[in-house]
CSV table of C-alpha atoms in Angstrom, one decimal:
chain,number,residue,atom,x,y,z
X,1,MET,CA,-10.0,-24.4,-15.6
X,2,LEU,CA,-10.2,-24.9,-19.3
X,3,HIS,CA,-8.3,-22.2,-21.1
X,4,ARG,CA,-8.6,-21.4,-24.7
X,5,ARG,CA,-6.4,-19.1,-26.8
X,6,ILE,CA,-7.8,-16.6,-29.2
X,7,SER,CA,-6.3,-14.0,-31.4
X,8,MET,CA,-8.6,-11.2,-32.4
X,9,MET,CA,-8.3,-7.6,-33.4
X,10,ARG,CA,-11.6,-6.1,-34.5
X,11,SER,CA,-12.8,-2.7,-35.3
X,12,ASP,CA,-15.0,-2.7,-32.3
X,13,GLY,CA,-12.3,-3.7,-29.7
X,14,TYR,CA,-9.0,-5.5,-29.2
X,15,ILE,CA,-8.3,-8.8,-27.6
X,16,HIS,CA,-4.6,-9.8,-27.2
X,17,LYS,CA,-3.6,-13.1,-28.6
X,18,SER,CA,-2.4,-14.4,-25.2
X,19,PHE,CA,-5.8,-13.9,-23.6
X,20,LYS,CA,-7.1,-17.1,-21.9
X,21,PHE,CA,-10.6,-17.8,-20.9
X,22,GLY,CA,-12.7,-20.7,-19.6
X,23,LYS,CA,-16.0,-22.4,-20.5
X,24,ASP,CA,-19.2,-20.4,-21.0
X,25,PHE,CA,-17.4,-17.0,-21.4
X,26,THR,CA,-19.2,-14.1,-22.9
X,27,ILE,CA,-17.9,-10.7,-23.9
X,28,GLY,CA,-19.6,-7.5,-25.0
X,29,LYS,CA,-18.6,-5.0,-27.8
X,30,PHE,CA,-15.8,-2.5,-27.8
X,31,CYS,CA,-13.7,-4.3,-25.1
X,32,VAL,CA,-9.9,-4.0,-24.8
X,33,ILE,CA,-8.1,-7.0,-23.3
X,34,GLU,CA,-4.3,-6.7,-23.0
X,35,ASP,CA,-1.6,-9.3,-22.7
X,36,ASP,CA,-1.5,-11.8,-19.9
X,37,VAL,CA,-5.2,-11.7,-18.9
X,38,ILE,CA,-6.9,-14.9,-17.6
X,39,VAL,CA,-10.6,-15.3,-17.1
X,40,GLY,CA,-12.3,-18.3,-15.5
X,41,ASP,CA,-15.4,-20.3,-16.4
X,42,ASN,CA,-18.9,-18.8,-16.5
X,43,VAL,CA,-17.7,-15.2,-16.7
X,44,ASP,CA,-19.7,-12.5,-18.4
X,45,ILE,CA,-18.0,-9.3,-19.4
X,46,GLY,CA,-20.1,-6.3,-20.6
X,47,HIS,CA,-19.4,-3.7,-23.2
X,48,TYR,CA,-16.5,-1.2,-23.2
X,49,VAL,CA,-14.6,-3.1,-20.6
X,50,LEU,CA,-10.8,-2.5,-20.2
X,51,LEU,CA,-8.7,-5.4,-18.7
X,52,LYS,CA,-5.1,-4.4,-18.5
X,53,LYS,CA,-2.0,-6.7,-18.3
X,54,GLY,CA,-2.0,-9.2,-15.5
X,55,THR,CA,-5.7,-9.1,-14.7
X,56,ARG,CA,-7.1,-12.4,-13.3
X,57,ILE,CA,-10.8,-13.1,-12.9
X,58,GLY,CA,-12.2,-16.2,-11.2
X,59,ASN,CA,-15.2,-18.4,-12.1
X,60,ASN,CA,-18.8,-17.3,-12.0
X,61,THR,CA,-18.0,-13.6,-12.1
X,62,SER,CA,-19.9,-10.8,-13.8
X,63,ILE,CA,-18.2,-7.6,-15.0
X,64,ASP,CA,-20.6,-4.9,-16.1
X,65,SER,CA,-20.1,-2.4,-18.9
X,66,TYR,CA,-17.5,0.4,-18.6
X,67,VAL,CA,-15.5,-1.4,-15.9
X,68,ARG,CA,-11.8,-0.8,-15.9
X,69,SER,CA,-9.0,-3.0,-14.5
X,70,SER,CA,-5.6,-1.3,-14.3
X,71,GLY,CA,-3.9,-4.6,-14.3
X,72,GLU,CA,-1.8,-6.8,-12.0
X,73,ASN,CA,-4.8,-7.5,-9.9
X,74,SER,CA,-7.0,-10.5,-9.0
X,75,ILE,CA,-10.8,-10.8,-8.9
X,76,GLY,CA,-12.1,-13.9,-7.1
X,77,ASN,CA,-14.9,-16.4,-7.8
X,78,ASN,CA,-18.6,-15.5,-7.6
X,79,CYS,CA,-18.0,-11.7,-7.8
X,80,THR,CA,-20.1,-8.9,-9.3
X,81,ILE,CA,-18.5,-5.7,-10.4
X,82,ARG,CA,-21.1,-3.2,-11.5
X,83,TYR,CA,-21.2,-0.4,-14.2
X,84,GLY,CA,-18.3,2.0,-14.3
X,85,ALA,CA,-16.2,0.6,-11.5
X,86,THR,CA,-12.4,1.1,-11.6
X,87,ILE,CA,-10.2,-1.5,-10.1
X,88,ALA,CA,-6.7,0.0,-9.7
X,89,LYS,CA,-3.4,-1.8,-10.0
X,90,ASP,CA,-2.4,-4.3,-7.3
X,91,VAL,CA,-5.9,-5.0,-5.9
X,92,ILE,CA,-6.8,-8.4,-4.6
X,93,ILE,CA,-10.5,-9.1,-4.4
X,94,ARG,CA,-11.5,-12.4,-2.8
X,95,ASP,CA,-14.6,-14.5,-3.4
X,96,ASN,CA,-18.3,-13.5,-3.2
X,97,VAL,CA,-17.7,-9.7,-3.4
X,98,PHE,CA,-20.3,-7.3,-4.8
X,99,ILE,CA,-18.9,-3.9,-6.0
X,100,SER,CA,-21.6,-1.4,-6.8
X,101,PRO,CA,-21.6,1.1,-9.7
X,102,ASN,CA,-18.9,3.7,-10.0
X,103,VAL,CA,-16.7,2.4,-7.1
X,104,MET,CA,-13.1,3.4,-7.5
X,105,THR,CA,-9.9,1.9,-6.0
X,106,ILE,CA,-6.8,4.0,-6.0
X,107,PHE,CA,-3.2,3.0,-6.5
X,108,SER,CA,-1.3,6.2,-5.8
X,109,ASP,CA,-0.9,8.0,-2.5
X,110,PRO,CA,-1.9,11.7,-2.0
X,111,LYS,CA,1.5,12.8,-3.2
X,112,GLY,CA,1.1,10.9,-6.5
X,113,LYS,CA,3.6,8.2,-5.6
X,114,HIS,CA,2.9,4.5,-6.3
X,115,GLY,CA,0.7,3.0,-3.7
X,116,LYS,CA,0.6,-0.2,-1.8
X,117,PRO,CA,-1.5,-3.3,-2.7
X,118,THR,CA,-5.2,-3.2,-1.6
X,119,PHE,CA,-7.0,-6.2,-0.2
X,120,ILE,CA,-10.8,-6.8,-0.3
X,121,GLY,CA,-11.8,-9.9,1.7
X,122,SER,CA,-14.5,-12.4,0.9
X,123,ASN,CA,-18.3,-11.7,1.2
X,124,VAL,CA,-17.8,-7.9,1.1
X,125,PHE,CA,-20.4,-5.4,-0.2
X,126,ILE,CA,-19.1,-2.0,-1.5
X,127,GLY,CA,-21.8,0.6,-2.0
X,128,THR,CA,-22.2,2.9,-5.0
X,129,ALA,CA,-19.5,5.5,-5.7
X,130,ALA,CA,-17.3,4.4,-2.7
X,131,VAL,CA,-13.6,5.2,-3.0
X,132,ILE,CA,-11.0,2.7,-1.6
X,133,ASN,CA,-7.6,4.2,-1.0
X,134,SER,CA,-4.3,2.5,-1.8
X,135,GLY,CA,-3.0,0.0,0.7
X,136,VAL,CA,-6.4,-0.5,2.5
X,137,VAL,CA,-7.3,-3.9,3.9
X,138,ILE,CA,-11.0,-4.7,4.1
X,139,ARG,CA,-11.8,-7.8,6.2
X,140,ASP,CA,-14.4,-10.5,5.3
X,141,TYR,CA,-18.1,-9.8,5.5
X,142,VAL,CA,-17.7,-6.0,5.6
X,143,ILE,CA,-20.2,-3.5,4.2
X,144,ILE,CA,-18.9,-0.2,2.8
X,145,GLY,CA,-21.7,2.4,2.5
X,146,ALA,CA,-22.4,4.3,-0.7
X,147,MET,CA,-20.2,7.3,-1.4
X,148,SER,CA,-17.8,6.4,1.5
X,149,TYR,CA,-14.1,7.2,1.3
X,150,VAL,CA,-12.1,4.3,2.8
X,151,ASN,CA,-8.7,5.6,3.8
X,152,MET,CA,-7.9,3.1,6.6
X,153,ASP,CA,-8.2,-0.6,7.2
X,154,CYS,CA,-11.7,-2.0,7.9
X,155,LYS,CA,-10.5,-4.4,10.6
X,156,THR,CA,-13.7,-5.7,12.1
X,157,MET,CA,-15.0,-8.8,10.4
X,158,GLY,CA,-18.7,-8.2,9.6
X,159,GLY,CA,-18.5,-4.5,10.3
X,160,THR,CA,-20.3,-1.7,8.5
X,161,TYR,CA,-18.2,1.4,7.5
X,162,VAL,CA,-19.7,4.6,6.2
X,163,GLY,CA,-18.8,8.3,5.6
X,164,GLN,CA,-16.0,10.5,4.4
X,165,PRO,CA,-13.7,9.3,5.8
X,166,ALA,CA,-15.4,6.0,6.5
X,167,LYS,CA,-16.0,5.2,10.1
X,168,TYR,CA,-17.0,2.0,11.8
X,169,LEU,CA,-20.7,1.9,12.7
X,170,GLY,CA,-21.0,-1.6,14.1
X,171,LYS,CA,-21.5,-5.2,13.1
X,172,ILE,CA,-24.1,-6.5,10.8
């Protein structure tokens, strides 16, 4: 991965001087990119995006406008994260994942304490406005339905999970 260094502070956003990015990188207006963020090749970042310290984004990934990364997380190759999604701290997203608009991952437990890392496997589809609780593991090839609340592991590879709380419906 070819990394370049830039130093930029503009009236329409802020990009930390340590930010590294690869070839064919594009970024929209009013973005904030903090210290220690690394973005791969062929990455497109929309407007009003927040990437906090320690965010890693792989190659060929698209981040829509108003997406927020709380930092210390990893987004794989060939991923799409749609409008308004929030990726909490300590989330690992593998390759070929599609995250629909307004999806939220959570880093704290119900008592407000710091949560556990969350893992989203490869080839996963997460529907609009789904909520993924702290510490959840989602296996490869899983589908999460729109507006589902995932508060337990999605253990069945290729399974479909829907509802509040999300329940296993079967394999795709």
